[in-house]
Amino acid sequence: MMEFRIADTFTDSLVKLTGREQKATKTTAFDLQLNPANPGLKFHKLDRCKDQNFWSVRVSSDIRLIVHKSTTSLLLCYVDHHDKAYAWAERRKLETHPQTGAAQLVEVREMIQEIMVPKYVEVPETIPNSPPLFTGTSDKDLLSYGVPVEWLDDVRQANEDNVLELTDHLPSEAAEALLKLAVGEMPVIQQVAAIDIDPFDHPDAQRRFRVMSNVAELERALDYPWEKWTVFLHPEQQQIVEKEYNGPARVSGSAGTGKTIVALHRAVFLARSNPDARVLLATFSKALANALQTKLRRLISNEPRLGERLEVHDMDSIGLRLYGAHCGSPKLASAEMIQQFIDQAGDAVADHKFSNQFLLSEWQDVVDAWRLEDWEAYRDVRRLGRKTRLPEKQRLILWDLFEQVRSNLKKQGLITSAEMFSLVAEKLRTSPHPPFDYVVVDEAQDVSVAQLRFLAALNSDHPNSLFFAGDLGQRIFQQPFSWKALGVDIRGRSRTLRINYRTSHQIRMQADRLLDRELSDVDGNAENRGGTVSVFNGPKPTMQVFDTEKEEAVAVGKWLRQLQDTQILPSEIGVFVRSKAELPRACEAVKAAGLPFQILDENLEMVSGNVSICTMHLAKGLEFRVVVVMACDDEVIPLQERIETVADDTDLEEVYNTERHLLYVACTRARDQLLVTGTDPVSEFVDDLML
């Protein structure tokens, strides 16, 4: 029976076609799968190709689908307009790597005229070329990384100026290995496949080629081409997923390095390796949990029973469920209620000089978070992340105020979210039967004090019981605090991912200017952001400043209209602003472009064919081919309202850090193109991006 496969090069090329062209291509793909010998399909042998197994299939008058056809398999390789499709096939061949044994689509070296220096690199004539990067690496090692034989000489000559352009011509496993070597890391050498193993079964090949067993599977693959098949992991990621840890562990990395995918696969691995285990995959919000659930269904579609032992929840939902099971139905105080109690207490207590905004943050981040029950506890608490200096006299006044808040909550039978998690944690510590054997947490940098206390109560002392994925550079909701103080010590069990699969080199480099090269948590665990590399190039991000909001909307609209000529779909565009107050500006810009749009709420339910508009906070976890970040004005980011909550100049640093992180999150949602705009006077963060 003939094996029917699709290549990642096919799905990459498919998304660049218009909607009508994509629909016609999918119809042809389904026809090929059902009957490759269908006489209605117009095959044409490509005689000018070095690989004689390349054929074209007519999709429409101008669209051609490139397939690789043998007696045992049919591989969908590429789709494009007639001349471009033929040119692509003439420059490639399908072969088995002589050392790794993996199937590869390799560019024919002699047909590449020269390796051009990337446009983003400016090399003055007076500066000599950089020295070769890989002189210390043997041919044997280069081959073991998947470098095709005919490209060895080019790799030998590669330097800092052209290495990125070179890797664009190489198979992904070879490109990623060279980028690691370029930044001083040692790539993992894959085991050579046995002689009798199908080249398509090699782990490196499975990342590029996927067997389509039936029409339903092909339909799913073509509906989600932009997902890059989360079924398969990079070998380095696989090691993290399958490693045995004798305590809590964490994987970190900048945006786009695959932390969420690692977390997802870790949860599946634990459930699959422990047939009786119950696994919780948790994340920050309900929207992100829904996204994880969707990816999980794709990952374990052929193992439905596995899903019965693997639950996906946002933290609040699982907290409410377990509180109900152990403590009864909770009566949670809303944010509005707490603000009201704070305002009342602030008016009733004399002699304090703090704003109500500061009082609220002091309650949330110190008193409520750490469940301080008496004056002595508040007097002596370490104010990690709260740099405002508070003499004991001022603390005593504030404690009188917070006692009133506590009393009002108690009178009305209300509890806070922090109290809910703390009470559940107490119950779990004494429970002989914990609800979950293993817990995996995504977006862990935004876990609160009470939530971490709750997680620590879930078998934290057992091997492999807690696994976290997060990025300190994307911490936008929580004050920093000590994990170790709550019983979660990840020292010696922390790994950093350094290959960015989602964001172009140009966007990543620009966004990284917003953050320090090294970020540390309160416990001293450092995340060095140097050495991160992206696996593909793209246009340089654009920064624009306008005199008026009207001019900004018109210019953004014009920029978006121009994208239509590049066949980018509205659903592949995201527009972000700092807060709800700026949403009308985003809407005006998209209206000016003549594109349909939707404003996303906390549920993040996207509508096909629409541009997505939302606040930067809701952008976390999303990704688009094109992103516009608008309204980056002075007093908008960093938000003036947040600055006004600061009671001491030393607290400004934390406000500025989280606001920088917020803009970083927004910018790194972009894969290929990024536009950042604002009105004069523009945010100082935009000035930093322009440097």
Coordinates of N, CA and C in Angstrom, one line a residue, residues 10 25 200 213 250 255 281 344 356 390 417-418 424 442 460 476 505 514 538 543 549 651 669:
F10 N 5.3 21.9 2.4 CA 4.0 22.1 1.7 C 3.0 22.9 2.6
T25 N -6.4 23.9 -3.5 CA -5.3 23.0 -3.2 C -5.7 21.9 -2.3
F200 N 12.1 7.9 6.8 CA 11.0 8.7 7.2 C 10.7 8.5 8.7
S213 N -3.0 9.0 7.5 CA -3.6 7.7 7.4 C -5.0 7.7 6.9
R250 N 12.1 23.3 36.4 CA 11.6 24.4 35.6 C 12.3 24.5 34.3
A255 N 10.4 34.3 24.6 CA 9.2 34.0 23.9 C 9.5 33.3 22.6
L281 N -2.5 19.6 34.1 CA -1.8 20.6 33.3 C -2.5 22.0 33.5
Q344 N -13.2 52.4 52.0 CA -13.8 52.7 53.2 C -12.8 52.7 54.4
N356 N -5.2 55.3 47.7 CA -6.0 54.0 47.7 C -5.5 53.0 46.8
L390 N 8.8 51.4 54.7 CA 7.7 51.6 55.7 C 8.2 51.4 57.1
S417 N -9.4 35.1 46.8 CA -8.8 34.0 46.1 C -7.6 33.4 46.8
A418 N -6.8 34.3 47.3 CA -5.6 33.9 48.1 C -5.9 33.0 49.3
V424 N -7.2 25.4 50.8 CA -7.1 24.1 50.1 C -5.7 23.5 50.3
D442 N 2.1 25.8 33.0 CA 2.6 26.7 32.0 C 2.4 28.1 32.4
S460 N 4.8 17.9 46.4 CA 6.0 18.6 46.0 C 7.3 17.9 46.3
I476 N 4.1 39.7 34.0 CA 3.3 40.9 33.9 C 2.2 41.0 34.9
H505 N 14.4 36.4 13.4 CA 15.6 37.0 14.0 C 15.5 38.5 14.3
L514 N 14.2 45.5 25.1 CA 13.4 46.0 26.2 C 13.8 45.3 27.5
G538 N 13.3 37.6 8.6 CA 12.2 38.3 8.2 C 12.4 39.8 8.0
M543 N 9.1 51.1 13.4 CA 8.6 51.9 14.5 C 8.2 53.3 13.9
E549 N -3.5 61.1 16.8 CA -4.1 59.7 16.8 C -4.7 59.4 15.4
D651 N 10.0 52.1 44.3 CA 9.0 51.1 43.7 C 8.8 51.3 42.2
R669 N 4.5 38.4 20.0 CA 3.4 37.6 19.4 C 3.6 37.5 17.9

